[in-house]
Amino acid sequence: MRSDETEAVRRLFDGRYRILRTLGRGGMARVFLAEDESLHRKVAIKVLAERYAEDEQFIERFQREARAAAGLNHPNIVQVYDRGQAEGSYYIAMEYLEGENLKELIEREGRLPPRRAIDLTLQILAALRNSHRANVIHRDVKPHNIMVLPDGRVKVTDFGIARAGVSEMTEAGSIIGTAQYLSPEQARGLPVGPSSDLYSVGVVLYEMVTGRVPFDGDSAVAVAMRHVQDAPRPPSALNPEVPPALEQVILRALAKTPDTRYATADEMGIDLDRVRKGLAPLAGAALPGDGRTRRLPVGETVVAAAPSVRPRPAPVYEEAPVEEAPRRVWPWLLLLLLVLAAGGALAYALLGDGDEGTTATTTAGTTAATTTAPELVTMPAVGGRRIAVARRQLEALGLEVGVREVFEARPAGTVIGQSIRAGTEVERGSPVTLRVSKGPQPVPVPNVVGAARQAAETTLREAGFEVRVQEAPSDDVPAGAV
């Protein structure tokens, strides 16, 4: 593509795309609106900037975006149609979207109503659920890469730094991503996974309901370090209209460590959907600056300053205990034995060592008095955590962990109950059984191919499915039919 954009307009690019106008310019590429003369549709052409056309690192990053996005097919992900090399540069042809990005929307409207912010976030999570299932981590989730269409639909764009699987976040010694939306592990150059994207979603949701990002600073490095070290200010402190339940979800997403954050887009989506329906979220909120979690009572918010004595976590998911914890009677027995031992010592002093029976009493009393008491540990609350995390925590306390899996609406691998009540003191080595979700029970999908749209939607919803419609041209199926 020539540097003179005026000359570029109306030119036929790569023998197929008629350039109509410039849509935007970024740090590494320019985007043009074009007409695909083969398929007679408008497309967005993203062309790598000329100064990077011979830079192998940028070429790889650019091609990575094309590969990552082309392998994804979801209504909330921008669709990639074509990619190639022409006129000395590389390009991607993708779906043309009319609308504005989420950053522009926030700047134009200010903070968004909580209900609208939740609706937008659920669509972002739907896109990430699809990419994560394809083992693709976006790694640059931010409002600039989220398009909001006039009908309210959301499209996640720009997989330019996405990579398959858990990967390192540094390239050529620099942090890749936008500092205000980086997860703590990204900021430190550590491996990242799906929960890193969910941290960024938490930042985006925070910005939607408050109009501000949780961390800002004079430089990218300063902002990145705040993600690692600082607790976010509770959203309700900036916007009193943020419900406690929504604040709980946001703070959980912004937990410093991946293990205490939402593990999957499904987990976060389920909690947001519950908040939208007026229900309490299933997961606990992360304590600011802490790796632990707790439930927030209605009306309570998390204060950013860490208390000098941190509260013990309350139970999140909990069954009735299998049996009552043993009564603490051993201190009384020990006191009785000590009294007997003292009496034996006194008798020994008065009668001398010639009395064999007294000696025996003293010896027995001393032996009994020095018997080691059982070691007790306090049962923690592990509901809502991933089974691997909960198992490690309980085994570190010396408890024997058993697992009972059940079908449940919560994500597979999530602890939903424990047989010993949190806060109970039990002997080290005691068995504890965890109820773990196997995920929703599979149900057959009704065959609605050929049915009218309304009838198909009714059938699927009655079967318990969420229905989304995507229209497409067809030469064989009449309009309005599936």
XYZ file of C-alpha atoms in Angstrom, residues 20-285:
266
model
C -12.949 3.480 -0.492
C -11.562 5.467 2.443
C -9.315 5.371 5.499
C -10.926 4.101 8.695
C -8.046 4.515 11.103
C -4.370 4.307 11.813
C -2.672 2.427 14.653
C 0.863 1.921 15.848
C 1.589 -0.935 13.506
C -1.095 -0.824 10.811
C -3.614 1.246 8.848
C -7.216 0.209 8.281
C -9.178 0.980 5.120
C -12.774 0.496 4.089
C -12.868 -1.444 0.824
C -15.303 -3.114 -1.546
C -14.650 -6.789 -2.211
C -15.330 -6.862 -5.939
C -15.475 -10.657 -5.999
C -18.192 -11.045 -3.338
C -19.682 -7.531 -3.569
C -19.451 -6.721 0.119
C -17.708 -4.106 2.207
C -14.667 -5.230 4.157
C -12.071 -3.687 6.438
C -8.517 -4.058 5.110
C -5.809 -3.912 7.767
C -2.412 -3.259 6.177
C 0.880 -3.532 8.048
C 2.639 -0.165 8.100
C 5.484 0.133 5.603
C 8.129 0.757 8.253
C 7.375 -2.699 9.714
C 7.060 -4.556 6.403
C 10.592 -5.940 6.735
C 10.583 -6.355 10.524
C 10.289 -10.102 11.139
C 8.952 -9.640 14.674
C 6.100 -7.378 13.555
C 5.351 -9.538 10.532
C 5.036 -12.569 12.802
C 2.789 -10.660 15.194
C 0.624 -9.434 12.305
C 0.316 -12.891 10.783
C -0.412 -14.331 14.209
C -3.474 -12.095 14.426
C -4.728 -13.405 11.103
C -4.176 -17.032 12.085
C -5.731 -16.640 15.531
C -8.826 -14.743 14.391
C -9.350 -16.821 11.238
C -9.589 -19.956 13.366
C -12.416 -18.513 15.490
C -16.056 -18.429 14.464
C -18.397 -16.699 16.887
C -21.040 -13.944 16.658
C -19.061 -11.804 19.161
C -15.696 -12.104 17.389
C -14.837 -10.097 14.290
C -14.676 -12.450 11.304
C -11.498 -12.664 9.208
C -12.166 -13.323 5.521
C -8.758 -13.282 3.882
C -5.071 -12.550 4.402
C -2.159 -12.099 2.077
C 0.768 -10.058 0.839
C 0.515 -7.324 -1.790
C 2.431 -4.245 -2.918
C 5.297 -4.917 -0.523
C 3.204 -5.316 2.638
C 0.982 -7.780 4.501
C -2.760 -7.389 4.966
C -5.856 -8.902 6.575
C -9.364 -8.590 5.112
C -12.009 -8.752 7.804
C -15.629 -8.058 8.581
C -16.510 -4.363 8.328
C -18.262 -3.127 11.460
C -20.343 0.010 11.682
C -20.318 1.458 15.168
C -17.793 2.688 17.725
C -15.361 1.035 20.029
C -16.164 0.773 23.726
C -13.543 3.384 24.652
C -15.251 5.932 22.410
C -18.614 5.000 23.917
C -17.365 5.512 27.493
C -15.728 8.830 26.570
C -18.964 9.986 24.910
C -21.471 8.793 27.512
C -19.429 8.603 30.697
C -20.002 5.763 33.133
C -22.638 3.282 32.019
C -25.646 1.986 34.000
C -24.719 -1.288 35.753
C -27.311 -3.307 33.803
C -25.963 -2.111 30.449
C -22.360 -2.719 31.541
C -23.276 -6.286 32.513
C -24.986 -6.911 29.158
C -21.908 -5.724 27.249
C -19.547 -7.724 29.468
C -21.518 -10.938 28.985
C -20.990 -10.612 25.233
C -17.255 -10.025 25.731
C -17.122 -13.151 27.898
C -18.985 -15.141 25.234
C -16.273 -14.206 22.733
C -13.477 -15.155 25.143
C -15.195 -18.422 26.022
C -14.990 -19.334 22.352
C -11.360 -18.284 21.942
C -10.250 -19.970 25.175
C -11.913 -23.220 24.123
C -9.843 -22.968 20.954
C -6.792 -22.534 23.221
C -6.285 -18.912 22.082
C -5.561 -16.274 24.739
C -6.341 -12.737 23.524
C -3.849 -10.979 25.882
C -4.909 -7.448 24.904
C -8.534 -7.128 26.036
C -9.336 -3.415 26.324
C -12.194 -1.080 25.298
C -10.293 -0.029 22.160
C -10.544 -3.633 20.889
C -14.259 -4.023 21.611
C -16.672 -2.754 18.962
C -20.228 -1.840 19.983
C -22.602 -1.996 17.021
C -25.709 0.210 16.670
C -27.984 -2.704 17.637
C -26.075 -3.256 20.895
C -24.083 -6.269 19.759
C -20.431 -6.530 20.744
C -17.530 -7.728 18.597
C -14.085 -8.413 20.057
C -11.317 -7.478 17.634
C -7.538 -7.356 17.324
C -6.006 -10.690 18.206
C -2.658 -9.177 17.214
C -0.823 -10.425 20.306
C -2.912 -13.545 20.848
C -1.139 -16.843 21.135
C -2.244 -20.418 21.514
C -2.133 -21.770 25.050
C -0.356 -20.497 28.139
C 2.573 -18.423 26.962
C 5.184 -15.905 27.944
C 4.105 -12.278 27.772
C 7.372 -10.593 26.900
C 8.760 -9.977 23.440
C 12.235 -8.581 22.965
C 12.346 -7.716 26.675
C 9.232 -5.506 26.597
C 5.747 -5.926 27.991
C 3.151 -6.497 25.288
C -0.352 -5.165 25.930
C -1.839 -1.900 27.139
C -0.644 -1.007 30.634
C -4.006 0.076 32.101
C -5.524 -3.336 31.296
C -2.603 -5.687 32.020
C -2.971 -8.523 34.486
C -0.345 -8.681 37.282
C 1.294 -11.727 35.677
C 1.506 -9.906 32.336
C 3.099 -6.922 34.049
C 5.743 -9.219 35.553
C 6.407 -11.020 32.273
C 5.094 -14.350 33.588
C 3.139 -17.018 31.678
C -0.500 -16.099 31.097
C -3.678 -18.118 30.650
C -7.437 -17.539 30.376
C -7.661 -15.905 33.822
C -5.335 -13.160 32.553
C -7.925 -12.186 29.939
C -10.588 -12.239 32.670
C -8.547 -9.800 34.784
C -8.568 -7.441 31.797
C -12.329 -7.919 31.487
C -12.578 -6.916 35.155
C -10.681 -3.709 34.373
C -12.975 -2.997 31.417
C -16.084 -3.593 33.546
C -14.637 -1.376 36.301
C -14.125 1.392 33.732
C -17.634 1.000 32.324
C -19.349 1.514 35.703
C -16.986 4.182 37.098
C -15.743 5.983 33.974
C -12.152 5.386 35.140
C -9.590 2.608 35.052
C -8.594 1.220 38.479
C -4.908 2.070 38.017
C -3.246 4.951 36.217
C 0.144 6.623 36.366
C 2.795 8.743 34.680
C 4.314 5.873 32.713
C 3.428 2.418 31.465
C 5.878 0.840 33.917
C 4.371 2.741 36.863
C 0.876 1.600 35.902
C 2.026 -1.990 35.431
C 3.575 -2.024 38.913
C 0.336 -0.745 40.434
C -1.438 -3.776 38.981
C 1.095 -5.949 40.801
C 1.187 -4.113 44.142
C -1.884 -1.916 44.754
C -5.428 -2.793 45.765
C -8.104 -1.264 43.525
C -10.403 1.337 44.983
C -13.898 -0.211 45.345
C -16.071 0.808 42.372
C -18.878 1.940 44.695
C -16.528 4.586 46.120
C -16.528 6.196 42.668
C -20.128 5.365 41.740
C -22.579 4.685 44.605
C -25.005 3.153 42.088
C -22.767 0.087 41.680
C -24.586 -2.747 43.527
C -22.588 -4.677 46.170
C -23.069 -7.909 44.195
C -21.602 -6.382 41.027
C -18.721 -4.914 43.011
C -18.060 -8.381 44.398
C -17.734 -9.802 40.871
C -15.422 -6.979 39.753
C -13.113 -7.368 42.751
C -12.965 -11.134 42.246
C -11.948 -10.594 38.616
C -9.243 -8.159 39.800
C -7.658 -10.597 42.267
C -3.867 -10.413 42.131
C -3.248 -14.131 41.679
C -4.850 -16.314 38.967
C -5.842 -18.978 41.512
C -8.136 -16.567 43.382
C -9.541 -14.998 40.214
C -12.276 -16.381 37.978
C -10.789 -19.391 36.205
C -13.077 -19.409 33.152
C -15.295 -17.032 31.204
C -18.206 -19.311 32.124
C -17.618 -18.774 35.855
C -17.588 -15.002 35.532
C -20.531 -15.039 33.125
C -22.666 -17.127 35.494
C -22.042 -14.675 38.339
C -22.815 -11.635 36.177
C -26.020 -13.251 34.960
C -27.030 -13.879 38.584
C -26.312 -10.251 39.474
C -28.411 -9.146 36.494
C -31.294 -11.242 37.864
C -30.928 -9.742 41.343
C -29.221 -12.810 42.831
C -25.995 -13.011 44.822
C -22.898 -14.192 42.907
C -21.677 -17.698 43.624
C -18.007 -16.805 43.956
C -16.449 -14.827 46.781
C -14.860 -11.421 46.311
